[in-house]
PDB file of C-alpha atoms in Angstrom:
ATOM      1  CA  MET A   1      11.740  15.080 -12.513  1.00 53.00           C
ATOM      2  CA  TYR A   2      12.955  12.340 -14.845  1.00 66.00           C
ATOM      3  CA  LEU A   3      15.028  10.567 -12.202  1.00 78.00           C
ATOM      4  CA  ARG A   4      12.159  10.624  -9.708  1.00 77.00           C
ATOM      5  CA  ASN A   5       9.830   8.954 -12.219  1.00 86.00           C
ATOM      6  CA  LYS A   6      12.430   6.914 -14.104  1.00 93.00           C
ATOM      7  CA  GLU A   7      11.054   3.453 -13.212  1.00 94.00           C
ATOM      8  CA  LEU A   8       7.484   4.607 -13.805  1.00 93.00           C
ATOM      9  CA  GLY A   9       8.353   5.907 -17.268  1.00 93.00           C
ATOM     10  CA  ILE A  10      10.263   2.799 -18.263  1.00 96.00           C
ATOM     11  CA  ALA A  11       7.513   0.464 -17.026  1.00 96.00           C
ATOM     12  CA  LEU A  12       4.756   2.484 -18.658  1.00 95.00           C
ATOM     13  CA  ILE A  13       6.420   2.809 -22.059  1.00 96.00           C
ATOM     14  CA  SER A  14       7.537  -0.816 -22.032  1.00 97.00           C
ATOM     15  CA  LEU A  15       3.999  -1.947 -21.198  1.00 97.00           C
ATOM     16  CA  MET A  16       2.320   0.154 -23.880  1.00 96.00           C
ATOM     17  CA  LEU A  17       4.812  -0.759 -26.610  1.00 96.00           C
ATOM     18  CA  ASP A  18       4.780  -4.457 -25.749  1.00 95.00           C
ATOM     19  CA  SER A  19       1.074  -4.978 -25.217  1.00 95.00           C
ATOM     20  CA  GLY A  20      -0.481  -2.315 -27.414  1.00 94.00           C
ATOM     21  CA  ILE A  21      -2.711  -1.029 -24.623  1.00 95.00           C
ATOM     22  CA  ARG A  22      -3.850   2.602 -24.745  1.00 94.00           C
ATOM     23  CA  VAL A  23      -2.697   5.287 -22.318  1.00 93.00           C
ATOM     24  CA  SER A  24      -6.124   5.322 -20.664  1.00 92.00           C
ATOM     25  CA  GLU A  25      -5.991   1.533 -20.239  1.00 94.00           C
ATOM     26  CA  ALA A  26      -2.542   1.772 -18.632  1.00 94.00           C
ATOM     27  CA  ALA A  27      -3.692   4.599 -16.357  1.00 91.00           C
ATOM     28  CA  GLY A  28      -6.597   2.445 -15.159  1.00 92.00           C
ATOM     29  CA  LEU A  29      -4.448  -0.628 -14.491  1.00 95.00           C
ATOM     30  CA  LEU A  30      -4.939  -2.067 -11.000  1.00 95.00           C
ATOM     31  CA  ILE A  31      -2.340  -3.833  -8.852  1.00 95.00           C
ATOM     32  CA  ASN A  32      -4.452  -6.987  -8.619  1.00 95.00           C
ATOM     33  CA  SER A  33      -4.793  -7.142 -12.423  1.00 96.00           C
ATOM     34  CA  ILE A  34      -1.121  -8.094 -12.870  1.00 97.00           C
ATOM     35  CA  ASN A  35      -0.379 -11.815 -12.964  1.00 97.00           C
ATOM     36  CA  HIS A  36       3.390 -12.206 -12.591  1.00 95.00           C
ATOM     37  CA  LYS A  37       3.295 -15.999 -12.944  1.00 96.00           C
ATOM     38  CA  LYS A  38       1.463 -16.020 -16.282  1.00 97.00           C
ATOM     39  CA  ASN A  39       2.940 -12.708 -17.567  1.00 97.00           C
ATOM     40  CA  THR A  40      -0.525 -11.288 -18.171  1.00 97.00           C
ATOM     41  CA  ILE A  41      -2.456  -8.174 -17.249  1.00 97.00           C
ATOM     42  CA  ASP A  42      -6.201  -7.653 -17.142  1.00 97.00           C
ATOM     43  CA  VAL A  43      -7.284  -4.376 -18.745  1.00 96.00           C
ATOM     44  CA  THR A  44     -10.562  -2.606 -19.284  1.00 92.00           C
ATOM     45  CA  ARG A  45     -10.771  -1.746 -22.967  1.00 91.00           C
ATOM     46  CA  LYS A  46     -12.763   0.930 -24.729  1.00 88.00           C
ATOM     47  CA  GLY A  47     -16.436   0.407 -24.116  1.00 89.00           C
ATOM     48  CA  GLY A  48     -15.784  -1.279 -20.771  1.00 90.00           C
ATOM     49  CA  LYS A  49     -14.748  -4.630 -22.245  1.00 93.00           C
ATOM     50  CA  GLU A  50     -12.476  -6.737 -20.020  1.00 95.00           C
ATOM     51  CA  ASP A  51      -9.454  -8.314 -21.719  1.00 95.00           C
ATOM     52  CA  THR A  52      -6.412 -10.321 -20.655  1.00 97.00           C
ATOM     53  CA  VAL A  53      -3.195  -9.311 -22.406  1.00 97.00           C
ATOM     54  CA  LEU A  54       0.001 -11.356 -22.584  1.00 97.00           C
ATOM     55  CA  VAL A  55       3.210  -9.353 -22.000  1.00 97.00           C
ATOM     56  CA  LEU A  56       6.887 -10.178 -22.415  1.00 97.00           C
ATOM     57  CA  ALA A  57       9.021 -11.232 -19.464  1.00 97.00           C
ATOM     58  CA  SER A  58      11.141  -8.092 -19.925  1.00 97.00           C
ATOM     59  CA  THR A  59       8.032  -5.939 -19.525  1.00 97.00           C
ATOM     60  CA  MET A  60       7.152  -7.778 -16.327  1.00 97.00           C
ATOM     61  CA  GLU A  61      10.689  -7.097 -15.067  1.00 97.00           C
ATOM     62  CA  ASP A  62      10.171  -3.378 -15.772  1.00 97.00           C
ATOM     63  CA  LEU A  63       6.848  -3.487 -13.910  1.00 97.00           C
ATOM     64  CA  ARG A  64       8.479  -5.283 -10.961  1.00 96.00           C
ATOM     65  CA  ALA A  65      11.267  -2.671 -10.818  1.00 96.00           C
ATOM     66  CA  TYR A  66       8.657   0.098 -10.695  1.00 94.00           C
ATOM     67  CA  LEU A  67       6.513  -1.696  -8.101  1.00 94.00           C
ATOM     68  CA  GLU A  68       9.594  -2.121  -5.882  1.00 94.00           C
ATOM     69  CA  VAL A  69      10.021   1.664  -5.596  1.00 93.00           C
ATOM     70  CA  ARG A  70       6.317   2.595  -5.790  1.00 91.00           C
ATOM     71  CA  GLU A  71       5.603   2.473  -2.046  1.00 90.00           C
ATOM     72  CA  ALA A  72       8.654   4.444  -0.929  1.00 90.00           C
ATOM     73  CA  ARG A  73       8.588   7.017  -3.693  1.00 88.00           C
ATOM     74  CA  TYR A  74       4.872   7.793  -3.995  1.00 87.00           C
ATOM     75  CA  GLN A  75       3.705   6.823  -0.478  1.00 85.00           C
ATOM     76  CA  PRO A  76       0.212   5.764  -1.523  1.00 87.00           C
ATOM     77  CA  GLN A  77      -2.666   5.150   0.863  1.00 85.00           C
ATOM     78  CA  LYS A  78      -3.091   1.446   1.661  1.00 85.00           C
ATOM     79  CA  GLN A  79      -6.325   1.292  -0.357  1.00 84.00           C
ATOM     80  CA  GLU A  80      -4.708   2.823  -3.485  1.00 87.00           C
ATOM     81  CA  ALA A  81      -5.183   0.113  -6.111  1.00 92.00           C
ATOM     82  CA  PHE A  82      -3.906   1.867  -9.240  1.00 93.00           C
ATOM     83  CA  VAL A  83      -0.496   0.742 -10.474  1.00 93.00           C
ATOM     84  CA  PHE A  84       0.750   4.020 -11.918  1.00 92.00           C
ATOM     85  CA  LEU A  85       0.814   6.901  -9.462  1.00 89.00           C
ATOM     86  CA  THR A  86       2.089  10.439  -9.293  1.00 77.00           C
ATOM     87  CA  ARG A  87       2.548  12.833  -6.380  1.00 73.00           C
ATOM     88  CA  TYR A  88       0.528  16.034  -6.485  1.00 73.00           C
ATOM     89  CA  GLN A  89       0.474  18.503  -3.609  1.00 70.00           C
ATOM     90  CA  GLY A  90       2.151  15.950  -1.388  1.00 69.00           C
ATOM     91  CA  LYS A  91      -0.379  13.176  -2.061  1.00 72.00           C
ATOM     92  CA  ALA A  92      -0.183  10.082  -4.237  1.00 70.00           C
ATOM     93  CA  GLN A  93      -2.869   9.848  -6.863  1.00 67.00           C
ATOM     94  CA  LYS A  94      -3.711   7.975 -10.028  1.00 70.00           C
ATOM     95  CA  TRP A  95      -1.413   8.869 -12.880  1.00 68.00           C
ATOM     96  CA  LEU A  96      -3.216  10.841 -15.619  1.00 65.00           C
TER      97      LEU A  96
END
């Protein structure tokens, strides 16, 4: 189980420790909310507030490593916009 989700775990923990976002904010993170050029992510905070969070380059590298294996490993539908996915009963779905 760990090896299958290794990149996901590293990216998720790195992101939460670096940025201070909550688990629920990470779970709701969308692909189009990651800005690789500016090293920022857009998150929806508690109460529905939108916020832009600066992250370290190393965290962006961890996110890139996860995103590189995301398609092959989790086989999401084309319209699946959530960054962090899991496979349940053979289908990719939002993590958590």
